[in-house]
Coordinates of C-alpha atoms and ligand atoms in Angstrom, one line a residue:
X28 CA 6.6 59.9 -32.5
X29 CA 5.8 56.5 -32.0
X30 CA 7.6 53.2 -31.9
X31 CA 7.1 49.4 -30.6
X32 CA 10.4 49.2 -29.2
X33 CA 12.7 52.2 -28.4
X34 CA 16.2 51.6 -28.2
X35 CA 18.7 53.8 -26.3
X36 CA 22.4 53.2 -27.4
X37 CA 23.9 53.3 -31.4
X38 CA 26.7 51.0 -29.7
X39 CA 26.6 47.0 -31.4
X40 CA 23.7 46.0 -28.8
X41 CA 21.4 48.5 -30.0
X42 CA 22.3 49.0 -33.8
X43 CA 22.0 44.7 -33.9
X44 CA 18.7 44.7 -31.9
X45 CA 17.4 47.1 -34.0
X46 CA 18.5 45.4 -37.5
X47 CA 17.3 41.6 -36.1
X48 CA 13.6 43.1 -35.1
X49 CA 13.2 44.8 -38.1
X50 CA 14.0 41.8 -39.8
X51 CA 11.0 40.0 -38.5
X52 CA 8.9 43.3 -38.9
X53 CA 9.2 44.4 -35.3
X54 CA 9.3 48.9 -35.8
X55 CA 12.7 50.6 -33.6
X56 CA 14.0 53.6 -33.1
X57 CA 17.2 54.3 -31.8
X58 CA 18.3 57.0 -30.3
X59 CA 22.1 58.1 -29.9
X60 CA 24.2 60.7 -27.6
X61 CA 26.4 61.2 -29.9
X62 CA 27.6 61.8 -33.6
X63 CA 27.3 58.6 -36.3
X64 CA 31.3 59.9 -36.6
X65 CA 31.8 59.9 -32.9
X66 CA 30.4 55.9 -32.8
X67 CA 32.4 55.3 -35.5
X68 CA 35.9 56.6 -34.0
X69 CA 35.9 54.4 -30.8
X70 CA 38.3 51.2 -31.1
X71 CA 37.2 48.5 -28.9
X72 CA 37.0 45.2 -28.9
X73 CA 38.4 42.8 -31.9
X74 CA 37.6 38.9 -31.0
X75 CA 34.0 37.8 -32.3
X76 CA 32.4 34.2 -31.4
X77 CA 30.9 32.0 -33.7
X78 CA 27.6 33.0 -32.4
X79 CA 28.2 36.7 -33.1
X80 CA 29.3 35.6 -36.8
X81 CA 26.8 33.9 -37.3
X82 CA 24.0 36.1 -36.2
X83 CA 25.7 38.9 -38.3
X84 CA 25.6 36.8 -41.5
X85 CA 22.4 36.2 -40.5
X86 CA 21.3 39.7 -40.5
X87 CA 22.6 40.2 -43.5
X88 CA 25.6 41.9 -42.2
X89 CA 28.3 39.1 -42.6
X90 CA 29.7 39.7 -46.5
X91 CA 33.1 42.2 -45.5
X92 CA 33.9 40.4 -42.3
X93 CA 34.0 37.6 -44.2
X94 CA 35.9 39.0 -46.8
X95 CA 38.1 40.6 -44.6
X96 CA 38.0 39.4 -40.9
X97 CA 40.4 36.6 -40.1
X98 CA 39.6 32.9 -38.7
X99 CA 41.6 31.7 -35.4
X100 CA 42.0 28.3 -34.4
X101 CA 43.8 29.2 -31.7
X102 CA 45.7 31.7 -29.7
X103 CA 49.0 31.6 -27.1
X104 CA 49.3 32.4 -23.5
X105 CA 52.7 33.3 -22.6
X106 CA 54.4 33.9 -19.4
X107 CA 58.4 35.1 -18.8
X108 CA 59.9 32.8 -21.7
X109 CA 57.4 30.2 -22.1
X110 CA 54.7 30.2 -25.2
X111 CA 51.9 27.8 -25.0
X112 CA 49.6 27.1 -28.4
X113 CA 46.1 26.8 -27.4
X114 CA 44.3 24.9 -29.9
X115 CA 41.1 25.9 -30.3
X116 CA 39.4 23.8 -33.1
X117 CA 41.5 20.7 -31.7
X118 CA 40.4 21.1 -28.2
X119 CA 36.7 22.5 -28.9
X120 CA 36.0 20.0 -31.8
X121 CA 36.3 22.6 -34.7
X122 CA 35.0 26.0 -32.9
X123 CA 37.3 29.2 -33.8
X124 CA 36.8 33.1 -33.5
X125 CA 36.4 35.5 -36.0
X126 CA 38.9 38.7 -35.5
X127 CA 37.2 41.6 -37.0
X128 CA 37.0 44.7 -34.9
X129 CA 34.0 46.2 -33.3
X130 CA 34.6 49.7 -35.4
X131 CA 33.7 47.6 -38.6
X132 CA 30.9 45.3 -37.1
X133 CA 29.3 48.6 -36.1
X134 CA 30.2 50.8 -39.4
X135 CA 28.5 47.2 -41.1
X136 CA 25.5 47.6 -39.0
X137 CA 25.1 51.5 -39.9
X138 CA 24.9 50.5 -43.2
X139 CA 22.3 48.1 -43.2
X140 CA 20.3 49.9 -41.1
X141 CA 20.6 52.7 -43.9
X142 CA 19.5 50.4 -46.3
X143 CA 16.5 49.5 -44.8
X144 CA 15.3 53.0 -43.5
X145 CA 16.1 52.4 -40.5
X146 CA 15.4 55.3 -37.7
X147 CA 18.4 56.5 -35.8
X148 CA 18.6 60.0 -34.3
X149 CA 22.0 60.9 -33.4
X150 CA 22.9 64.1 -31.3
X151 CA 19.7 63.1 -28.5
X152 CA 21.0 65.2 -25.4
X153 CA 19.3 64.8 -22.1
X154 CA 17.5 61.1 -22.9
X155 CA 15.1 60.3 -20.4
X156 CA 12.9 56.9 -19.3
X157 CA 9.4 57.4 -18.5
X158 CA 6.8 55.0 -16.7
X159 CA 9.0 52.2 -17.6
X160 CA 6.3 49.4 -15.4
X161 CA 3.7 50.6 -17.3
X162 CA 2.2 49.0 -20.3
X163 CA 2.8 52.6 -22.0
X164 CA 6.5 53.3 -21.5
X165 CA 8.3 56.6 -23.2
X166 CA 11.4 58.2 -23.7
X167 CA 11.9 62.0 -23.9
X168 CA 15.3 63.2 -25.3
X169 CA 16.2 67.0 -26.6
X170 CA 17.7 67.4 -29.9
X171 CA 18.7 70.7 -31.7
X172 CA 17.0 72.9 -28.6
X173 CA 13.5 70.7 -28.6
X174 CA 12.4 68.4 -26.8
X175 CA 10.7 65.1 -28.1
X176 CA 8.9 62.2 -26.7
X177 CA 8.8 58.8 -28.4
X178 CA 6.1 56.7 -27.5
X179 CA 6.9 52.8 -27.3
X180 CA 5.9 49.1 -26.2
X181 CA 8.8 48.6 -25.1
X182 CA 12.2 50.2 -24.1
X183 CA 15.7 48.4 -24.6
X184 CA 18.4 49.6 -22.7
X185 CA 22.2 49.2 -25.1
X186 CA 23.5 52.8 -23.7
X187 CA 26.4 51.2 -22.3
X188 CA 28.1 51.6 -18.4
X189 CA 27.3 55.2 -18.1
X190 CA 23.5 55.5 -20.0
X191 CA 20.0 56.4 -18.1
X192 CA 18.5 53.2 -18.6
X193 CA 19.9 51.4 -15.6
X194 CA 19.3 54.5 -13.7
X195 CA 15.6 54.1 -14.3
X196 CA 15.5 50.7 -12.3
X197 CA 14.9 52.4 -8.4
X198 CA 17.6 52.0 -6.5
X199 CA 15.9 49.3 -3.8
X200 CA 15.5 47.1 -7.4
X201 CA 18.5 47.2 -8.5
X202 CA 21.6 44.6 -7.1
X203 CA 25.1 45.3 -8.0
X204 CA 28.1 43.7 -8.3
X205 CA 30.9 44.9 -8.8
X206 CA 34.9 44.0 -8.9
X207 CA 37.3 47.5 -9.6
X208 CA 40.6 46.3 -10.6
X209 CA 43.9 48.6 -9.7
X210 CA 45.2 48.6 -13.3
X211 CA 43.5 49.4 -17.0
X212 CA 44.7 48.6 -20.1
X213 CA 46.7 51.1 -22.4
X214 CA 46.3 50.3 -25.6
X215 CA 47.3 51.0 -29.3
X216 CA 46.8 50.9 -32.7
X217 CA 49.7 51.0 -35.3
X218 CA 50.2 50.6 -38.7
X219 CA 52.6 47.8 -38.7
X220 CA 52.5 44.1 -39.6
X221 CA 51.3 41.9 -36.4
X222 CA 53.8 40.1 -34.3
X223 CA 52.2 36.8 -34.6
X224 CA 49.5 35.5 -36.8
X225 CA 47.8 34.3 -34.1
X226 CA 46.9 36.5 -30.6
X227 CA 49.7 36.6 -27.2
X228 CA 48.2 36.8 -23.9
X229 CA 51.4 37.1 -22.1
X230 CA 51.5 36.9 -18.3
X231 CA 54.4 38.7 -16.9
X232 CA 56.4 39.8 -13.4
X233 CA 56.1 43.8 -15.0
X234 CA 52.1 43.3 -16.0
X235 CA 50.5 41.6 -18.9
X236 CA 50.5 42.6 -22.2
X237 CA 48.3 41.4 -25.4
X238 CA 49.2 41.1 -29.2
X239 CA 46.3 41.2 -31.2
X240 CA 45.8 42.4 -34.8
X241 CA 42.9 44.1 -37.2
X242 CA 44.9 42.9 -40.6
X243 CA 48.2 42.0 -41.6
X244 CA 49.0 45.5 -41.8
X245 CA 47.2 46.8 -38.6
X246 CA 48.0 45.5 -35.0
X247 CA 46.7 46.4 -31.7
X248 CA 48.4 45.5 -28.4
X249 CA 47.8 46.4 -24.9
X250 CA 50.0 46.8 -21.5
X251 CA 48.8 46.5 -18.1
X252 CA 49.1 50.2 -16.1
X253 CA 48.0 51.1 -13.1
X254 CA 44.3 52.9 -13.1
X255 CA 45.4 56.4 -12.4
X256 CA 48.1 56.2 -15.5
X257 CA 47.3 59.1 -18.1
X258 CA 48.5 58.2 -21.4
X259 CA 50.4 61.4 -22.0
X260 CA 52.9 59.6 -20.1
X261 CA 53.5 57.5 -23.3
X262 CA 55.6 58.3 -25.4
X263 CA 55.0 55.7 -28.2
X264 CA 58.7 54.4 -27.5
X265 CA 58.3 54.0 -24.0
X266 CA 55.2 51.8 -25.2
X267 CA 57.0 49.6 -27.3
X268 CA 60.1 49.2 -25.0
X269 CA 57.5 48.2 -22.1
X270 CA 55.6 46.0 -24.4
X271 CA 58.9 44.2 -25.8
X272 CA 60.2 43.6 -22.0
X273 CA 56.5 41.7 -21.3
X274 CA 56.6 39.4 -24.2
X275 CA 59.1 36.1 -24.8
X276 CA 62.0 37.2 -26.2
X277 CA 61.7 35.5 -29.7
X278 CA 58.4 37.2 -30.0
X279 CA 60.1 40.2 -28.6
X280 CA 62.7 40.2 -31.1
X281 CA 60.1 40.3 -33.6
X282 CA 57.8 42.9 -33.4
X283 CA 57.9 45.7 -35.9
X284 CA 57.2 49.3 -33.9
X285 CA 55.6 52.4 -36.0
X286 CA 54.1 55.3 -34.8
X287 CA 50.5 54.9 -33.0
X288 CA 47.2 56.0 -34.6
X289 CA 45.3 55.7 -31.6
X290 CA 46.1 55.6 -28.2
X291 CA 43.7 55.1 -24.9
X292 CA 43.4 53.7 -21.7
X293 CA 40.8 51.4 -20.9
X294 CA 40.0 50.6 -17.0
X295 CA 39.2 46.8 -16.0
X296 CA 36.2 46.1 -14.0
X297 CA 34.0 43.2 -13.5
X298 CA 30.0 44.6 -12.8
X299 CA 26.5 42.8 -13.2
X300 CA 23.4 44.5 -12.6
X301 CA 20.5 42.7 -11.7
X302 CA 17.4 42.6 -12.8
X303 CA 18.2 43.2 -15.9
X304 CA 14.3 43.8 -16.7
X305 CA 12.2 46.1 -15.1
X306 CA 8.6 46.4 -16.4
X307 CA 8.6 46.7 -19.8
X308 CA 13.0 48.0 -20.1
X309 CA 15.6 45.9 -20.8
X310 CA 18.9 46.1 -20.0
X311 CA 21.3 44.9 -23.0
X312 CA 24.9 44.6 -23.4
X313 CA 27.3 46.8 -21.1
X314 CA 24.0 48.9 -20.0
X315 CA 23.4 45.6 -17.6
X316 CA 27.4 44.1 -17.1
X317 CA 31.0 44.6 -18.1
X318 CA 34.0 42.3 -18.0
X319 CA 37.4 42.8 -17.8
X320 CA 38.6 42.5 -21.2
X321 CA 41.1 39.9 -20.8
X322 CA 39.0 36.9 -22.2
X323 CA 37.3 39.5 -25.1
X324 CA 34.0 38.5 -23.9
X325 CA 32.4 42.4 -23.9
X326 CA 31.3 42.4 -27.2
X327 CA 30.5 38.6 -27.4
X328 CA 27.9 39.5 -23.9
X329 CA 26.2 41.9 -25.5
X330 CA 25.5 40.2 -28.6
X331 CA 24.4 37.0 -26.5
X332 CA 22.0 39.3 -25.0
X333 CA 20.5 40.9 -27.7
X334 CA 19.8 37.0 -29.4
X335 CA 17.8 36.1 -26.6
X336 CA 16.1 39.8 -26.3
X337 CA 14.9 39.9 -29.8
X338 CA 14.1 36.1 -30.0
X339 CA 11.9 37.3 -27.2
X340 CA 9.9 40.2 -28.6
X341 CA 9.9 38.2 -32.2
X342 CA 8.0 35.8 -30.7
X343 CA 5.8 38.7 -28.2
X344 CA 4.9 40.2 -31.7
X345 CA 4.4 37.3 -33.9
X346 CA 2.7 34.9 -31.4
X347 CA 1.6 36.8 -28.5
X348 CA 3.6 34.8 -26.6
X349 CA 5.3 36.4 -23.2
X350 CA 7.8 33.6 -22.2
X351 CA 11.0 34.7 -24.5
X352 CA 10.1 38.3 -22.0
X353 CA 9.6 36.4 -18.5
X354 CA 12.9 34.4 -19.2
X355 CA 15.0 37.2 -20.9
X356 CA 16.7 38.3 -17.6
X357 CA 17.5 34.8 -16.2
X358 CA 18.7 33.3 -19.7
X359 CA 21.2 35.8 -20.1
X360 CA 22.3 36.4 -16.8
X361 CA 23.7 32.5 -16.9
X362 CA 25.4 33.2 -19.8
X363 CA 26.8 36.7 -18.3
X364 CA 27.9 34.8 -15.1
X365 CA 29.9 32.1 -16.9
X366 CA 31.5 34.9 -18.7
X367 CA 32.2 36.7 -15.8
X368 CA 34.1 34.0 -14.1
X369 CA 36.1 33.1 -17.1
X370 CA 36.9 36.8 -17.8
X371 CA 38.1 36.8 -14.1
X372 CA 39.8 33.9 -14.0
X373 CA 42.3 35.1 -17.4
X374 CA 42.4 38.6 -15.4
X375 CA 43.6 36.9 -12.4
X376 CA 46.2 34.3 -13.9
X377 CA 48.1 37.0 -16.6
X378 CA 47.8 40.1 -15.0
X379 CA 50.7 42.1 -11.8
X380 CA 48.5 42.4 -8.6
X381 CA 50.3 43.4 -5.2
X382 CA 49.7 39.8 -3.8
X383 CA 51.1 38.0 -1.6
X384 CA 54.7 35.2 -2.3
X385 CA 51.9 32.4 -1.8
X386 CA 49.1 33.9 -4.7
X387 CA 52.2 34.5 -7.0
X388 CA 53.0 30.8 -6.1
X389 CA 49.6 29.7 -6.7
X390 CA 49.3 31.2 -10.6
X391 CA 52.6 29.7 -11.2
X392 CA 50.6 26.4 -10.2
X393 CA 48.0 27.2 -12.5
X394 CA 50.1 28.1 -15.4
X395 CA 52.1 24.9 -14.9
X396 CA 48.5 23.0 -14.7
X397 CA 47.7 24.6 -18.0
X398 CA 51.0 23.4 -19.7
X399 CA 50.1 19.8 -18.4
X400 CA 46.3 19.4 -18.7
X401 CA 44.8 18.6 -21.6
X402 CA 41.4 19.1 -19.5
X403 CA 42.5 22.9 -18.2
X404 CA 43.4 23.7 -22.1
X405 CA 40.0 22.7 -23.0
X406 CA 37.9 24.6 -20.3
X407 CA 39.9 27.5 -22.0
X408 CA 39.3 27.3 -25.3
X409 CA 35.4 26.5 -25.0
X410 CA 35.0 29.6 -22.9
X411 CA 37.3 31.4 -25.4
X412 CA 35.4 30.3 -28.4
X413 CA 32.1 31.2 -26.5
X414 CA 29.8 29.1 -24.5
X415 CA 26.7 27.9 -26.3
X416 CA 23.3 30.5 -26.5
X417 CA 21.1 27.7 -24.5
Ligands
FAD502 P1 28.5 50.5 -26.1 O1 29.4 50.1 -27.2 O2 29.1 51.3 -25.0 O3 27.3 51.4 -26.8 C1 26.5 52.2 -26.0 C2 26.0 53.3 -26.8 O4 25.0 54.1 -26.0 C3 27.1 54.3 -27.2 O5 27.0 54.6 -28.6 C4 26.8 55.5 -26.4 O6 27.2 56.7 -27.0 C5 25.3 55.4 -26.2 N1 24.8 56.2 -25.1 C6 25.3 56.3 -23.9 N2 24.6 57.1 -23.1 C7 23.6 57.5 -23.8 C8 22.5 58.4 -23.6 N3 22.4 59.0 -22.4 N4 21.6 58.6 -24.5 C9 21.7 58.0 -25.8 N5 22.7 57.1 -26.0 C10 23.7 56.9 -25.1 N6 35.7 44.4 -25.1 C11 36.5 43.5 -25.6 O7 36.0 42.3 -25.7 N7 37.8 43.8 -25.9 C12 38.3 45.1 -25.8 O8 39.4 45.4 -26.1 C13 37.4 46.1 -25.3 N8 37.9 47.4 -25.2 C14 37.0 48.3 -24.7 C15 37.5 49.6 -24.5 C16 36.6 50.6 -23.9 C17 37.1 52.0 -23.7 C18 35.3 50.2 -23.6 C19 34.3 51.3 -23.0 C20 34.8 48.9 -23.8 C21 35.7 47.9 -24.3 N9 35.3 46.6 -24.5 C22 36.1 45.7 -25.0 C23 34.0 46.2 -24.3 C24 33.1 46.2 -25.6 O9 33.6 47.2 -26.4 C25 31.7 46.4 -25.1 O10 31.3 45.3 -24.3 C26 30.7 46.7 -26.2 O11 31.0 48.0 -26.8 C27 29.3 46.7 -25.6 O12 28.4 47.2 -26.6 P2 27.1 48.0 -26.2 O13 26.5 48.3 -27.5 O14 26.4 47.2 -25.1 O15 27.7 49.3 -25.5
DHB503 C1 41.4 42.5 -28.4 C2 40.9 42.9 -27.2 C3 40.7 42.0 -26.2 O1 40.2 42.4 -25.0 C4 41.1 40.7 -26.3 O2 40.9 39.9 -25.3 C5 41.5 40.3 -27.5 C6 41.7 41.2 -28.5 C7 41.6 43.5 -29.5 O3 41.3 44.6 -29.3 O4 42.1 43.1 -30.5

C-alpha cells in the first residue's frame, strides 16, 4: 500500500491530522494498536481551547459539541475555605473554553473520517518505522497474522507516550526532559449533577482535588494519590468522603455522590522530547510531550501541534514550499514550552508535595498574590484559555 503521509496513532492528533490533510487533498492512512471500541472507551481530558473549537468547526466536525458541549467564562481555584472566580472573558477580553470531552471530540472525528472514506486500520500489532531520513520512508505493521508495509512521503508520529515513533529518533538525537511527579490523579465518572456550573481546582493540606463535568447530568472529578495507589483501594465512598474533605465546605455540602461508571488513575509527569522531527517523521501530540494535567493543556498541545503540522504539509503539497516543515519543530515546541511551565506552575501551587514549612509558606504567598492581583489573575486565565497559534 501506498500513502503521502502515514500516521501512527487513532488518538485526536492523528484522527485530526488525518481529517485536516484530507481536507486540502493531502492522501493518510492511519494506522491503530487497538480496537475503534478500545479508542472510544478511554476518558481523558474535557477542557478544549478556542483554537481546538475552532479548528474542529472548521473541519467540519464542530455541529454536536456545539450542540452539546458547554461555554466557560471562567473557572474557581480554591484552597481550605477560600473560593476565588477567575474570570476568563473579563480578564482575557472575551476568550472562554469549550468543555466537551475528548471521548466525543474523537467518536466526532471517527465519524467524519467515515464519511469521507477515510483509511484507518485498527488491530496493527508490531508497527514499525523504516528509513525514516530518507526521502522514501515506510512503516511495516502485522495485522490478522500478515505483515504489511505502507509506503509514504511522510510519517507522522500521534502514537502517544508509549508508541514506536519516538523510538525511531536514535538515541544520540533525541533530548529528553522530563519531571515524574510522586502523585497521579484518581479520577471518576458518575452519573450525578455537577457540583458547580463552573470547574473547582481546589488546593488543599490532604492533596488537590478537581470538579469538572461532561453535562448537567455527568461529572468527573479527580483527587490527588500518591503514584503507587491502585484504585482497588477505592471504594467509591471512600472517594467521595476524600473528595468532600478537599473542597470548601459550602461546595462540600453540595455535591451529589452516585455510584462511579469509570474509575482510573492517571500518573502526572511533565516530558518534552526534542527534536520533534527527524527526516521526514514527525512527532505530534503526546508522541513528542506530556503535561501534568492540572492546567488541561494535553489535548489542547496536541491539537496546537497538529495546526502547524498540517498547515505545513498543505502548503509542501500545494506549493512546494518546505518552510511550514523546516519550522514545524521550533513553532510548536514554543508553544509546548509555555504550556509546560503553566501546567507546572498550577501543579505546583494546588497540589500536597513533602516540602519544606518555607515552600508551603511560599504557595500560601502565591495564592494570596492571586487573590490580590488583577495582573497574576490574568496571566492565568490567558494561559488557561490557550495561548495564541503564532
Ligand atoms: P493519544 O490520545 O495517546 O493517542 C495515541 C494513539 O496511538 C492511541 O490511540 C494509541 O492506541 C495509539 N498507539 C499507541 N501505540 C501504538 C502503536 N505501537 N501502533 C499504533 N498505534 C499506537 N489531558 C487533559 O488535558 N486532561 C485530562 O484529564 C487528561 N487525562 C488523561 C488521562 C490519561 C490516562 C492519559 C494517558 C492522558 C490524559 N490527558 C489528559 C492527556 C490527553 O488525553 C492527551 O494529551 C491526548 O490524548 C493526546 O492525544 P494524542 O492523540 O497525541 O495521544
Ligand atoms: C478535566 C481534566 C483536566 O485535567 C482539567 O484540568 C480539567 C478538566 C476533565 O477531565 O474534565
Amino acid at each position: 500500500m501506498k500513502t503521502q503521509v502515514a500516521i501512527i496513532g487513532a488518538g485526536p492528533s492523528g484522527l485530526l491530522l488525518s481529517q485536516r490533510l484530507h481536507l486540502a487533498g493531502v492522501e493518510t492512512v492511519v494506522l491503530e494498536r487497538h480496537s475503534r471500541d478500545h479508542v472510544l472507551s478511554r476518558i481523558r481530558a474535557g477542557v478544549l481551547e478556542q483554537g481546538l473549537a475552532d479548528m474542529l468547526r472548521a473541519a467540519g466536525v464542530g455541529d454536536r459539541m456545539d450542540a452539546e458541549g458547554e461555554i466557560h467564562d471562567g473557572c474557581e481555584i480554591a484552597f481550605e475555605d477560600n473560593r476565588l472566580r477567575i474570570d476568563f472573558a473579563e480578564l482575557t477580553g472575551g476568550k472562554t473554553v469549550m468543555v466537551y470531552g475528548q471521548t466525543e471530540v474523537t467518536r466526532d472525528l471517527y465519524k467524519a473520517r467515515d464519511a469521507m472514506g477515510g483509511t484507518i486500520i485498527h488491530n496493527a500489532e508490531n508497527v514499525a518505522l523504516h528509513d525514516v531520513d530518507s526521502d522514501s520512508p515506510y512503516v511495516t505493521y502485522e495485522k490478522d497474522g500478515e505483515t504489511h508495509r505502507l509506503d509514504c512521503e511522510f510519517i507522522a508520529g500521534c502514537d502517544g507516550f508509549h508508541g514506536p515513533s519516538r523510538k525511531a529518533i536514535p538515541a544520540d538525537r533525541l533530548k529528553v526532559f522530563e519531571k515524574v511527579y510522586p502523585f497521579g490523579w484518581l479520577g471518576i465518572l458518575s452519573e450525578t449533577p455537577p457540583v458547580s456550573e463552573e470547574l473547582i481546582y481546589s488546593g488543599h493540606p490532604r492533596g488537590f482535588a478537581l470538579c469538572s463535568l461532561r453535562s448537567r447530568v455527568l461529572s468527573r472529578y479527580y483527587v490527588q494519590v500518591p503514584a503507587d495507589e491502585k484504585v482497588d483501594n477505592w471504594s467509591d465512598d471512600r472517594f467521595w468522603e476524600e473528595l468532600k474533605s478537599r473542597l470548601p465546605s459550602d461546595v462540600a455540602a453540595d455535591l451529589v455522590t452516585g455510584p462511579s461508571i469509570e474509575k482510573s488513575i492517571a500518573p502526572l509527569r511533565s516530558f518534552v522530547a526534542e527534536p520533534l522531527r527527524y527526516g521526514r517523521m514527525f512527532l505530534v501530540g503526546d508522541a513528542g510531550h506530556i503535561v501534568p494535567p492540572t492546567g488541561a493543556k494535553g489535548l489542547n498541545l496536541a491539537a496546537s501541534d497538529v495546526f502547524y503540522l498540517s498547515n505545513a504539509l498543505i502548503d509542501y503539497y500545494r506549493a512546494d514550499d518546505e518552510t511550514g516543515i523546516e519550522h514545524y519543530a521550533e513553532k510548536a515546541l514554543r508553544r509546548i514550552w509555555l504550556a509546560e511551565r503553566f501546567s507546572w506552575w498550577m501543579t505546583t501551587l494546588l497540589h500536597k508535595f513533602d516540602e519544606e514549612a518555607f515552600d508551603v509558606r511560599v504557595k500560601r504567598a502565591e495564592l494570596d498574590h492571586l487573590v490580590h492581583s488583577r495582573a497574576a489573575q490574568t496571566a492565568l486565565a490567558e494561559n488557561y484559555v490557550g495561548l495564541p497559534y503564532d
